[in-house]
Amino acid sequence: MPNAPRPVTDDETHQAYLLSWDGTAWRDVVRLRAWQVVTVGRSATNKLVLHDDACSRNHCEVFFSDGEWKLRDLDSRNGTLVGDQTVSGDVELSSGDVVSIGKCRLAFTRSLDSQPALAELTNTIADRETSQASNPGIQDEPAILHRSLSPAFLSQDSESKRQSAPVELARLYRLGLEMGAARTRQQLTEVVLKNLAEETVADISAVLLVRPDAPANPAPADLLVVAYDSIKDLPYRRVSDNLSRVVLSSREAILARDVGDDKQLAVFDSLGEMRAISVICAPIHCDDEVRGLIHLYSTNPDNSLDRNDLDYTLAVARQFALALDHLSERDSLKTGLDQARNENKSLRQQISDDIQLIGDSQPMQELRDKIGLIAETEASVLIRGESGCGKELIARSLHLSSRRREGPFVCLNCAALNESLLESELFGHEKGAFTGASERKIGRFEQADQGTLFLDEVGEMSPAIQAKFLRVLEGHAFERIGGRKPIEVNVRILAATNRDLEEAVDDGDFRKDLYFRLHVAELIASPLRDRRSDIGLLGDFFLKKFVEKTGRVISGFTEDAKELLQQYDWPGNVRELQNTIERTVILCRNEVVRASDIQLSTLSARLSTGEPISIPTGDYHEIPLADIERTHILSTLEHTDWNKSKAAQILGIERSTLDRKLKRYHVSRPD
């Protein structure tokens, strides 16, 4: 059972840190307590001791008052700067403020995750490094006792495994569970430091991570202190750069003694008094990439860090590296998911803007009212109308007005594919189901699960596909081509056609039961010639759209241009109007569109011979419409030398529709 969350204390709410710059990195970290005044100066009695002749014995102090952290100069000889301002009286500190005392620089921060960049101080505070470079003997390195690439209890030595492995693995298992519960990097580091404090004899422990912009082979200066823990509330001080450099390059954990002789560890008198006896420096690395270091110090000469502590710390460091990778991957996935959601929301908004049903005519008002009523239900809908009337636009509007608006909207044109391809597109197929099926394909039904599937030209389905499609509409499961696993989906069907389905049912080309399944609700897309009052609104809408797209400067239409658009019959309906306006915007050289700028299609005024239509005059003759259609189809086929594709193009119908009409009229090519 997970532990109850620990209550946050007032001290933690106001936590803050002072960091010291050593010329290459923020090295020293002092935790500030709301109930404690931190004094800074050269005297050993100060909480923070600075070795700089420009620093007074008791130079300044940092304290918490009235809900804010403040700095007060103690009448120092050379003064104190916060940023570029000299401190006078009490000055409030903000996270990221840099305090200058002589050549020393201190940074105030409320979180170790946000450390100020101070690369410009590298040249101004490099005395110590310069001194050490010219006098290499001035700093004594700690004595290295053990170096290890992997914990001993995981070695092939059966005796050591039998004696220590169960205990160590149990401790690591418990740590792994606690790491898994951490949701942020800060929580993860706190779990690690708490565990090391409980399982080792260390008095001070710290986690240093590589800065994001560090090179592939980081140096000690590329490490940032992200968290530390001290049993005696002492400041944390890094081990020598040479020791860290060895660990970073060799990937080995190191146990060292005689740390008290390390001049780098004795910069603070408080640490000098601490008399650190031993130190462990372990790499946090995974897949040969170093993430950082773990530092442990022991100050008790009677209970110093040993080989067991080294092995355990090394194992913790490896688990820590894996946990950091998992957190990073999860954060990356979350960022990608948030980005995808934002893009999806933006695209939905764009689609919503693009699918406006433009028009205030009576047919359009009735259509909107019906969409509002039908959208509230889960009924299948049959959308009827001529080509170019916006049947897909109506389907999208219906989907976005329904309870399935957050689900997918999937489209498929049934007339664009032959029978086998249409079956694969609708139901999907398994790998190897047929020649060319190199991988599994998810069909449109599965893609539209919990959403809407729009089938355009549904009347072009073959009888075999109609039968399988009907079973799915009746609630039965289906299988992918070549598959055995039944698949169930929750999909709303919207179907569109410009064909007379009732006639197709009578001719046996369309299943009657499928017709009634689809024809639960019906929406009619009126041709543009039947709602001429909408032509002006649509023209203005498309003009604005394409002007923004192309960047042209066109303000509108002249009166003669509006009249021309109004009088044209628009056989291609809204699609033809949209294409005409786009063509006009591209070719127009004026700031307003004139009648001469509009190029209308002559397709509607021509027969299959390409000559203008001539309306016959004379007495009325009773001729069935089917006979006229049959005669005209035969004339067109004779004109094209029975080239069905060309004839269908002239007639403005699909090739499959032409074949059905020839079958209905029992017409075949003469020998």
XYZ file of C-alpha atoms in Angstrom:
671
model
C 0.000 0.000 0.000
C 1.559 3.367 -1.005
C 2.678 5.713 1.729
C 0.471 8.707 2.483
C 1.917 11.986 1.151
C 4.125 13.785 3.635
C 2.737 17.191 4.699
C 4.714 20.149 3.369
C 6.251 22.297 6.109
C 6.465 26.079 6.064
C 10.220 25.781 5.735
C 9.884 23.714 2.558
C 7.365 26.175 1.142
C 9.948 28.979 1.438
C 13.029 26.878 0.622
C 15.904 28.604 -1.158
C 19.610 28.105 -1.860
C 22.827 30.075 -2.203
C 25.260 28.823 -4.864
C 28.923 29.762 -5.191
C 30.642 30.245 -8.589
C 34.163 28.847 -8.885
C 34.973 30.216 -12.326
C 33.526 27.322 -14.330
C 30.401 26.152 -12.525
C 28.155 26.648 -9.520
C 30.061 24.445 -7.110
C 28.923 25.104 -3.546
C 25.318 24.861 -2.362
C 23.984 26.156 0.957
C 20.361 25.499 1.886
C 18.582 28.480 3.398
C 16.101 27.964 6.231
C 13.276 30.365 6.985
C 14.079 30.207 10.698
C 17.827 30.665 10.294
C 19.976 33.702 9.473
C 22.882 32.842 7.161
C 25.878 35.069 7.724
C 28.576 35.536 5.052
C 32.173 36.697 5.644
C 35.833 35.779 6.120
C 35.445 34.806 9.774
C 35.127 31.078 10.552
C 32.126 31.904 12.718
C 30.022 32.629 9.625
C 27.673 30.069 8.134
C 29.161 30.781 4.706
C 32.892 31.480 4.736
C 34.518 33.290 1.772
C 38.281 33.440 1.277
C 38.642 36.820 -0.393
C 40.587 39.802 0.969
C 37.862 42.127 -0.290
C 35.371 40.348 1.977
C 34.940 41.710 5.517
C 35.047 39.394 8.531
C 31.274 39.780 8.915
C 30.230 41.027 5.483
C 26.474 40.460 5.002
C 23.588 38.230 6.011
C 20.626 36.553 4.309
C 17.370 36.077 6.212
C 13.616 35.492 5.733
C 11.219 38.270 6.747
C 7.656 39.308 5.844
C 7.316 36.431 3.397
C 10.448 37.370 1.399
C 14.146 36.467 1.390
C 16.302 39.531 2.019
C 19.993 40.480 2.069
C 21.497 43.025 4.464
C 25.015 44.466 4.213
C 26.732 44.530 7.662
C 28.618 47.802 7.105
C 31.260 45.943 5.090
C 34.414 47.684 3.957
C 33.922 47.170 0.189
C 30.138 46.819 0.021
C 27.841 44.204 -1.508
C 26.265 44.196 -4.958
C 23.009 42.511 -6.030
C 23.222 42.550 -9.805
C 24.782 45.945 -10.507
C 23.112 47.717 -7.565
C 24.948 48.439 -4.305
C 23.063 47.117 -1.297
C 21.761 49.771 1.051
C 19.574 48.579 3.889
C 17.518 45.421 3.333
C 17.176 44.236 -0.281
C 14.630 41.624 -1.401
C 16.153 38.728 -3.333
C 14.567 37.177 -6.416
C 15.394 33.784 -7.884
C 18.363 34.242 -10.221
C 19.853 37.279 -8.451
C 23.673 37.297 -8.419
C 25.424 38.678 -5.324
C 28.964 40.059 -5.810
C 31.414 40.273 -2.908
C 34.884 41.173 -4.165
C 35.743 38.499 -6.726
C 33.264 36.030 -5.253
C 29.866 35.471 -6.809
C 26.859 33.967 -5.050
C 23.540 33.173 -6.709
C 20.171 33.095 -4.979
C 17.642 30.575 -6.282
C 14.471 28.957 -4.996
C 15.047 25.761 -7.003
C 18.187 23.900 -7.971
C 16.509 23.191 -11.327
C 16.818 26.888 -12.255
C 20.452 27.908 -11.867
C 21.490 31.219 -13.482
C 23.910 31.129 -16.396
C 27.089 32.949 -15.459
C 29.556 31.957 -18.149
C 30.868 35.533 -18.374
C 32.401 35.119 -14.903
C 34.697 32.352 -16.125
C 37.525 34.772 -16.868
C 36.994 37.018 -13.845
C 36.966 34.300 -11.194
C 39.620 31.883 -12.353
C 42.325 32.668 -9.793
C 42.067 29.322 -8.073
C 42.326 27.307 -11.290
C 45.200 29.477 -12.530
C 46.988 29.045 -9.204
C 46.472 25.293 -9.256
C 47.678 25.043 -12.854
C 50.918 26.884 -12.036
C 51.392 25.049 -8.717
C 50.156 21.494 -9.311
C 51.348 20.349 -5.929
C 49.194 22.742 -3.946
C 46.179 20.389 -3.947
C 46.434 16.916 -2.546
C 44.060 14.400 -4.059
C 42.123 11.936 -1.859
C 43.511 8.401 -1.718
C 41.443 6.072 -3.940
C 40.691 2.778 -2.186
C 38.324 1.035 -4.615
C 37.163 1.434 -8.200
C 34.281 -0.603 -9.603
C 32.291 -0.914 -12.818
C 29.544 -3.112 -11.347
C 28.365 -4.100 -7.845
C 30.198 -7.065 -6.323
C 26.952 -8.806 -5.332
C 26.102 -9.070 -9.052
C 29.436 -10.685 -9.933
C 29.991 -14.331 -10.765
C 31.446 -14.972 -7.293
C 28.863 -17.408 -5.903
C 30.038 -16.938 -2.302
C 29.571 -13.164 -2.324
C 26.265 -13.546 -4.134
C 25.012 -16.072 -1.563
C 25.984 -13.879 1.382
C 24.883 -10.381 0.300
C 22.780 -10.543 -2.843
C 19.372 -11.276 -1.221
C 19.655 -8.331 1.162
C 20.989 -5.936 -1.448
C 18.428 -6.959 -4.044
C 15.596 -6.543 -1.525
C 16.782 -3.017 -0.770
C 17.049 -2.220 -4.489
C 13.604 -3.729 -5.138
C 12.056 -1.421 -2.559
C 13.932 1.518 -4.072
C 12.684 0.545 -7.547
C 9.080 0.672 -6.355
C 9.599 4.118 -4.845
C 11.315 5.340 -8.020
C 8.422 4.074 -10.107
C 6.017 6.205 -8.085
C 8.015 9.407 -8.739
C 6.349 11.653 -11.335
C 9.019 14.355 -11.677
C 12.805 14.560 -11.711
C 12.767 16.411 -8.391
C 10.706 13.672 -6.742
C 13.005 11.042 -8.209
C 16.179 12.679 -6.854
C 14.585 13.075 -3.424
C 13.737 9.349 -3.380
C 17.328 8.461 -4.297
C 18.910 10.761 -1.696
C 16.558 9.566 1.041
C 17.380 5.942 0.240
C 21.144 6.540 0.231
C 20.902 8.335 3.583
C 19.075 5.305 5.039
C 21.169 2.535 3.457
C 24.696 3.994 3.699
C 26.704 5.779 6.406
C 26.966 9.007 4.389
C 26.318 12.328 6.164
C 25.966 14.326 2.944
C 24.661 13.073 -0.389
C 24.135 14.930 -3.659
C 22.957 14.359 -7.217
C 24.663 16.209 -10.064
C 23.211 15.992 -13.576
C 24.700 16.977 -16.909
C 23.392 20.272 -18.239
C 21.167 19.917 -21.357
C 23.601 21.703 -23.696
C 26.671 19.715 -22.560
C 28.846 17.856 -25.118
C 28.763 14.072 -25.549
C 31.734 13.654 -23.171
C 30.914 16.084 -20.342
C 33.507 17.670 -18.068
C 33.043 18.400 -14.340
C 32.074 21.989 -15.209
C 29.094 20.605 -17.196
C 27.486 19.172 -14.041
C 24.719 20.960 -12.147
C 23.796 20.217 -8.531
C 20.079 19.415 -8.746
C 19.559 18.158 -5.172
C 21.482 17.383 -1.997
C 20.758 16.131 1.497
C 22.697 16.736 4.704
C 22.010 15.059 8.023
C 23.639 17.899 9.970
C 22.316 20.628 7.642
C 25.844 21.364 6.432
C 26.614 22.950 3.025
C 27.489 20.665 0.137
C 30.875 20.949 -1.572
C 31.896 19.092 -4.714
C 34.751 16.637 -4.708
C 37.835 17.609 -6.667
C 37.446 18.028 -10.411
C 40.189 15.476 -10.998
C 38.221 12.803 -9.113
C 35.023 13.658 -11.005
C 36.911 13.666 -14.294
C 38.210 10.141 -13.642
C 34.685 8.881 -12.916
C 33.198 10.599 -15.961
C 35.803 9.159 -18.312
C 36.129 5.630 -16.881
C 32.447 5.108 -15.900
C 33.801 3.545 -12.668
C 32.533 4.309 -9.178
C 35.302 5.406 -6.798
C 35.701 5.129 -3.018
C 38.345 7.518 -1.632
C 39.746 8.306 1.832
C 41.813 11.146 3.376
C 39.338 13.669 2.031
C 40.279 16.107 4.771
C 43.541 16.787 2.915
C 41.655 17.843 -0.233
C 42.118 21.631 -0.398
C 39.135 21.836 -2.732
C 36.946 20.354 -0.028
C 38.316 22.735 2.574
C 37.316 26.020 0.942
C 34.464 26.376 3.419
C 35.569 26.395 7.022
C 32.322 24.656 7.865
C 33.415 21.750 5.703
C 36.880 21.965 7.117
C 35.405 21.529 10.584
C 33.304 18.719 9.223
C 36.531 16.788 8.544
C 35.143 14.582 5.771
C 36.814 11.184 6.094
C 35.660 9.363 2.953
C 33.803 9.999 -0.277
C 32.042 7.962 -2.956
C 31.694 9.289 -6.489
C 29.483 7.091 -8.713
C 28.502 7.666 -12.366
C 24.852 7.853 -13.382
C 25.045 6.334 -16.855
C 23.003 4.192 -19.238
C 23.891 2.906 -22.720
C 27.382 4.430 -22.376
C 25.902 7.894 -21.955
C 26.654 9.697 -18.684
C 23.687 11.437 -17.086
C 25.547 12.727 -14.026
C 27.206 11.749 -10.725
C 26.207 10.749 -7.196
C 28.416 12.119 -4.391
C 28.432 10.708 -0.854
C 30.485 12.026 2.108
C 31.127 10.507 5.518
C 32.406 12.664 8.388
C 32.551 9.977 11.089
C 36.091 8.538 11.429
C 34.651 5.512 13.256
C 32.104 4.734 10.545
C 33.522 5.642 7.146
C 32.171 4.601 3.759
C 33.284 1.121 2.684
C 33.161 -1.273 -0.286
C 29.581 -2.334 0.484
C 28.464 1.296 0.337
C 30.306 1.649 -2.979
C 28.554 -1.393 -4.497
C 25.135 -0.277 -3.297
C 25.621 3.304 -4.558
C 26.738 1.990 -7.952
C 23.591 -0.169 -8.208
C 21.390 2.771 -7.176
C 23.092 4.974 -9.784
C 22.259 2.479 -12.535
C 18.619 2.252 -11.480
C 18.530 6.018 -11.250
C 19.834 6.366 -14.828
C 17.120 4.048 -16.162
C 14.444 5.912 -14.206
C 15.690 9.244 -15.592
C 15.481 7.850 -19.128
C 11.937 6.649 -18.519
C 10.931 10.034 -17.111
C 12.536 11.806 -20.058
C 10.797 9.494 -22.527
C 7.466 9.958 -20.787
C 7.878 13.739 -20.759
C 8.792 13.624 -24.452
C 5.715 11.520 -25.221
C 3.554 13.847 -23.135
C 4.966 16.853 -24.971
C 4.335 15.142 -28.299
C 0.827 14.198 -27.224
C 0.070 17.753 -26.098
C 1.443 19.062 -29.379
C -0.642 16.552 -31.361
C -3.742 17.531 -29.381
C -3.125 21.212 -30.045
C -2.562 20.523 -33.742
C -5.682 18.369 -33.837
C -7.667 21.128 -32.165
C -6.285 23.670 -34.628
C -7.070 21.424 -37.602
C -10.570 20.806 -36.295
C -11.056 24.546 -36.030
C -9.796 25.017 -39.587
C -12.096 22.257 -40.826
C -14.975 23.812 -38.922
C -14.247 27.130 -40.643
C -13.999 25.474 -44.060
C -17.208 23.449 -43.803
C -19.574 26.312 -43.231
C -22.861 25.784 -45.012
C -23.025 29.133 -46.821
C -26.414 30.445 -47.861
C -29.637 31.876 -46.517
C -32.032 30.475 -49.149
C -35.044 28.441 -48.124
C -33.438 25.088 -49.108
C -30.319 25.900 -47.043
C -32.335 26.911 -43.982
C -34.334 23.688 -44.199
C -31.108 21.706 -44.587
C -29.579 23.258 -41.446
C -32.742 22.543 -39.463
C -32.719 18.889 -40.540
C -29.023 18.515 -39.725
C -29.702 19.835 -36.219
C -32.454 17.270 -35.692
C -30.677 14.282 -37.242
C -27.324 15.003 -35.552
C -28.798 14.289 -32.131
C -29.511 10.683 -33.162
C -27.381 7.720 -34.204
C -29.456 7.048 -37.343
C -27.858 6.211 -40.681
C -28.266 9.042 -43.165
C -28.572 9.020 -46.958
C -27.378 12.298 -48.508
C -28.628 12.833 -52.049
C -27.783 15.398 -54.662
C -25.991 16.133 -57.880
C -22.235 16.038 -58.177
C -20.573 19.131 -56.704
C -23.450 20.060 -54.390
C -21.382 19.571 -51.221
C -22.572 16.185 -49.979
C -19.295 15.576 -48.097
C -19.577 19.066 -46.599
C -23.042 18.174 -45.304
C -21.681 14.901 -43.859
C -18.865 16.702 -42.011
C -21.292 19.268 -40.635
C -23.530 16.431 -39.428
C -20.570 14.689 -37.750
C -19.345 17.851 -35.996
C -22.856 18.536 -34.714
C -23.254 15.024 -33.280
C -22.119 13.380 -30.049
C -19.347 11.707 -32.066
C -17.646 15.020 -32.856
C -14.536 14.037 -30.840
C -14.261 10.766 -32.747
C -12.755 10.243 -36.214
C -14.467 11.221 -39.447
C -13.390 8.799 -42.198
C -14.266 9.177 -45.890
C -14.227 6.674 -48.763
C -15.329 7.075 -52.388
C -16.848 3.738 -53.420
C -16.750 4.584 -57.138
C -12.979 5.115 -57.182
C -12.045 1.463 -56.485
C -12.771 -1.912 -57.990
C -14.430 -4.634 -55.931
C -11.311 -6.224 -54.409
C -9.680 -2.905 -53.506
C -12.941 -1.575 -52.067
C -13.271 -4.625 -49.819
C -9.691 -4.175 -48.593
C -10.253 -0.465 -47.942
C -13.470 -1.084 -46.017
C -12.527 -4.117 -43.925
C -8.709 -4.200 -44.069
C -6.477 -7.204 -44.674
C -3.846 -9.290 -42.929
C -0.244 -9.573 -44.035
C 0.079 -12.123 -46.835
C -3.690 -12.248 -47.481
C -3.039 -11.781 -51.199
C -0.245 -10.871 -53.564
C 1.116 -7.467 -52.589
C -0.231 -7.564 -49.018
C 3.188 -7.005 -47.448
C 1.779 -5.800 -44.128
C -1.449 -5.629 -42.155
C -3.867 -2.912 -43.229
C -6.503 -1.435 -40.930
C -9.743 -0.865 -42.826
C -11.909 2.241 -42.817
C -14.457 0.632 -40.484
C -11.778 0.149 -37.795
C -10.363 3.620 -38.404
C -13.821 5.121 -37.844
C -14.518 3.245 -34.603
C -16.396 5.526 -32.154
C -16.782 8.024 -34.985
C -18.416 8.444 -38.386
C -17.803 6.673 -41.707
C -18.845 8.613 -44.817
C -19.278 6.548 -47.997
C -19.546 8.614 -51.145
C -21.131 7.118 -54.292
C -22.467 4.230 -52.208
C -24.590 3.104 -55.155
C -21.457 1.941 -56.982
C -20.835 -0.983 -54.600
C -20.813 -4.438 -56.149
C -23.403 -6.979 -54.905
C -20.735 -8.959 -52.998
C -19.517 -5.896 -51.104
C -23.107 -4.821 -50.453
C -23.800 -8.156 -48.699
C -20.764 -7.879 -46.407
C -21.454 -4.197 -45.775
C -25.043 -4.999 -44.791
C -23.915 -7.527 -42.165
C -21.781 -4.888 -40.453
C -24.691 -2.427 -40.506
C -26.834 -5.077 -38.829
C -24.352 -5.216 -35.933
C -22.392 -8.328 -36.892
C -18.626 -8.582 -36.453
C -16.427 -8.747 -39.547
C -12.987 -10.119 -40.339
C -10.113 -8.608 -42.240
C -9.328 -10.253 -45.556
C -7.205 -13.286 -44.735
C -7.971 -12.967 -41.007
C -9.877 -15.094 -38.532
C -10.326 -12.704 -35.621
C -13.833 -11.158 -35.453
C -13.755 -7.373 -35.172
C -16.576 -5.294 -33.749
C -16.829 -1.545 -34.223
C -19.173 1.260 -33.204
C -19.574 3.405 -36.305
C -22.250 5.741 -37.606
C -22.786 5.457 -41.368
C -23.400 8.448 -43.607
C -23.862 7.562 -47.289
C -24.079 9.805 -50.327
C -25.161 9.219 -53.897
C -26.148 11.133 -57.031
C -27.783 8.000 -58.407
C -31.463 7.036 -58.369
C -31.192 4.229 -55.792
C -34.867 3.339 -56.121
C -34.345 2.671 -59.811
C -31.188 0.688 -59.014
C -33.199 -1.426 -56.561
C -35.833 -2.073 -59.232
C -33.114 -3.076 -61.703
C -31.542 -5.429 -59.138
C -28.276 -3.452 -58.984
C -28.750 -2.420 -55.357
C -29.987 -4.574 -52.482
C -33.399 -3.596 -51.180
C -32.527 -4.498 -47.558
C -29.357 -2.381 -47.742
C -31.364 0.503 -49.208
C -33.742 0.490 -46.232
C -30.804 0.222 -43.796
C -29.234 3.347 -45.254
C -32.431 5.260 -45.910
C -33.350 5.877 -42.248
C -32.940 9.634 -42.577
C -32.468 11.618 -45.767
C -30.834 14.953 -46.581
C -31.120 16.624 -49.975
C -28.309 18.798 -51.331
C -30.082 21.213 -53.654
C -28.337 22.144 -56.926
C -27.002 25.688 -57.072
C -29.415 26.682 -59.877
C -32.311 26.054 -57.436
C -30.929 28.461 -54.846
C -29.569 31.342 -56.881
C -29.843 33.731 -53.952
C -26.856 31.923 -52.398
C -24.574 32.457 -55.420
C -23.524 35.956 -54.314
C -22.746 34.840 -50.747
C -20.767 31.842 -51.993
C -18.886 34.011 -54.498
C -17.858 36.476 -51.779
C -16.850 33.615 -49.457
C -14.638 31.922 -52.071
C -13.169 35.244 -53.190
C -12.076 36.094 -49.645
C -10.694 32.584 -49.145
C -8.535 32.591 -52.278
C -7.428 36.208 -51.855
C -6.029 35.292 -48.419
C -4.442 32.151 -49.865
C -2.742 33.881 -52.818
C -2.042 37.269 -51.244
C -3.740 39.132 -54.113
C -5.343 42.540 -53.519
C -8.944 42.131 -54.747
C -11.775 43.860 -52.921
C -14.845 42.333 -54.600
C -16.955 41.996 -57.744
C -18.329 44.621 -60.087
C -22.076 44.648 -60.706
C -21.726 43.115 -64.175
C -19.561 40.330 -62.706
C -22.187 39.595 -60.060
C -24.864 39.522 -62.741
C -22.831 37.074 -64.831
C -22.403 34.713 -61.862
C -26.084 35.022 -61.027
C -27.336 34.158 -64.529
C -25.066 31.143 -65.148
C -26.658 27.694 -64.553
C -23.644 26.145 -62.759
C -23.971 22.526 -63.968
C -21.024 21.651 -61.728
C -22.786 23.310 -58.775
C -20.799 24.687 -55.822
C -17.634 22.858 -56.851
C -17.675 24.570 -60.251
C -18.331 27.957 -58.636
C -15.380 27.448 -56.250
C -13.026 26.464 -59.076
C -14.205 29.387 -61.209
C -13.532 31.900 -58.430
C -10.092 30.392 -57.742
C -9.214 30.602 -61.451
C -10.472 34.185 -61.537
C -8.370 35.241 -58.531
C -5.260 33.695 -60.086
C -5.705 35.448 -63.445
C -7.278 38.749 -62.338
C -5.026 41.815 -62.662
C -7.491 44.340 -61.270
C -8.437 45.337 -57.731
C -12.020 44.264 -58.443
C -13.290 41.311 -60.449
C -14.959 42.330 -63.711
C -17.172 40.214 -65.938
C -14.339 39.924 -68.451
C -12.124 38.357 -65.750
C -14.519 35.425 -65.205
C -14.034 32.412 -67.440
C -17.099 30.162 -67.380
C -17.172 26.575 -68.623
C -18.935 25.814 -71.925
C -19.485 22.171 -71.014
C -23.165 22.626 -70.206
C -23.821 24.210 -73.599
C -22.433 21.418 -75.707
C -23.573 17.990 -76.794
C -21.379 14.978 -77.370
C -20.612 16.344 -80.865
C -19.155 19.448 -79.311
C -21.746 21.697 -81.027
C -24.019 24.151 -79.174
C -27.357 22.803 -78.016
C -30.247 23.450 -80.419
C -33.705 23.156 -78.950
C -36.074 21.471 -81.482
C -39.193 23.362 -82.461
C -42.522 22.098 -83.803
C -45.419 20.062 -82.485
C -45.142 18.270 -79.132
C -44.448 14.523 -79.253
C -45.026 12.161 -76.337
C -41.563 10.600 -75.850
C -40.541 8.846 -72.590
C -37.478 10.323 -70.918
C -35.832 6.878 -70.915
C -36.074 6.760 -74.728
C -34.438 10.160 -75.022
C -31.658 9.061 -72.645
C -31.148 5.778 -74.521
C -30.996 7.562 -77.872
C -28.555 10.179 -76.577
C -26.275 7.537 -75.005
C -26.197 5.608 -78.304
C -25.390 8.810 -80.224
C -22.576 9.618 -77.840
C -21.128 6.098 -78.104
C -21.266 6.234 -81.892
C -19.568 9.626 -81.801
C -16.734 8.204 -79.672
C -16.556 4.980 -81.701
C -17.842 3.153 -78.617
C -15.066 4.441 -76.352
C -17.004 4.072 -73.103
C -14.587 6.066 -70.947
C -14.720 9.037 -73.309
C -18.478 8.724 -73.674
C -18.964 8.668 -69.898
C -16.805 11.787 -69.613
C -18.920 13.605 -72.214
C -22.142 12.488 -70.539
C -20.849 13.605 -67.149
C -21.323 10.205 -65.466
C -19.098 7.451 -64.102
C -17.994 4.637 -66.420
C -19.728 2.133 -64.099
C -22.952 4.170 -64.326
C -22.782 4.033 -68.140
C -22.386 0.245 -68.014
C -25.467 -0.079 -65.800
C -27.540 2.088 -68.138
C -26.486 -0.002 -71.146
C -27.459 -3.119 -69.227
C -30.812 -1.587 -68.284
C -31.559 -0.613 -71.902
C -30.248 -3.983 -73.198
C -27.778 -2.194 -75.449
C -24.551 -3.761 -76.687
C -22.011 -2.745 -79.275
C -23.046 -3.863 -82.758
C -20.857 -6.420 -84.478
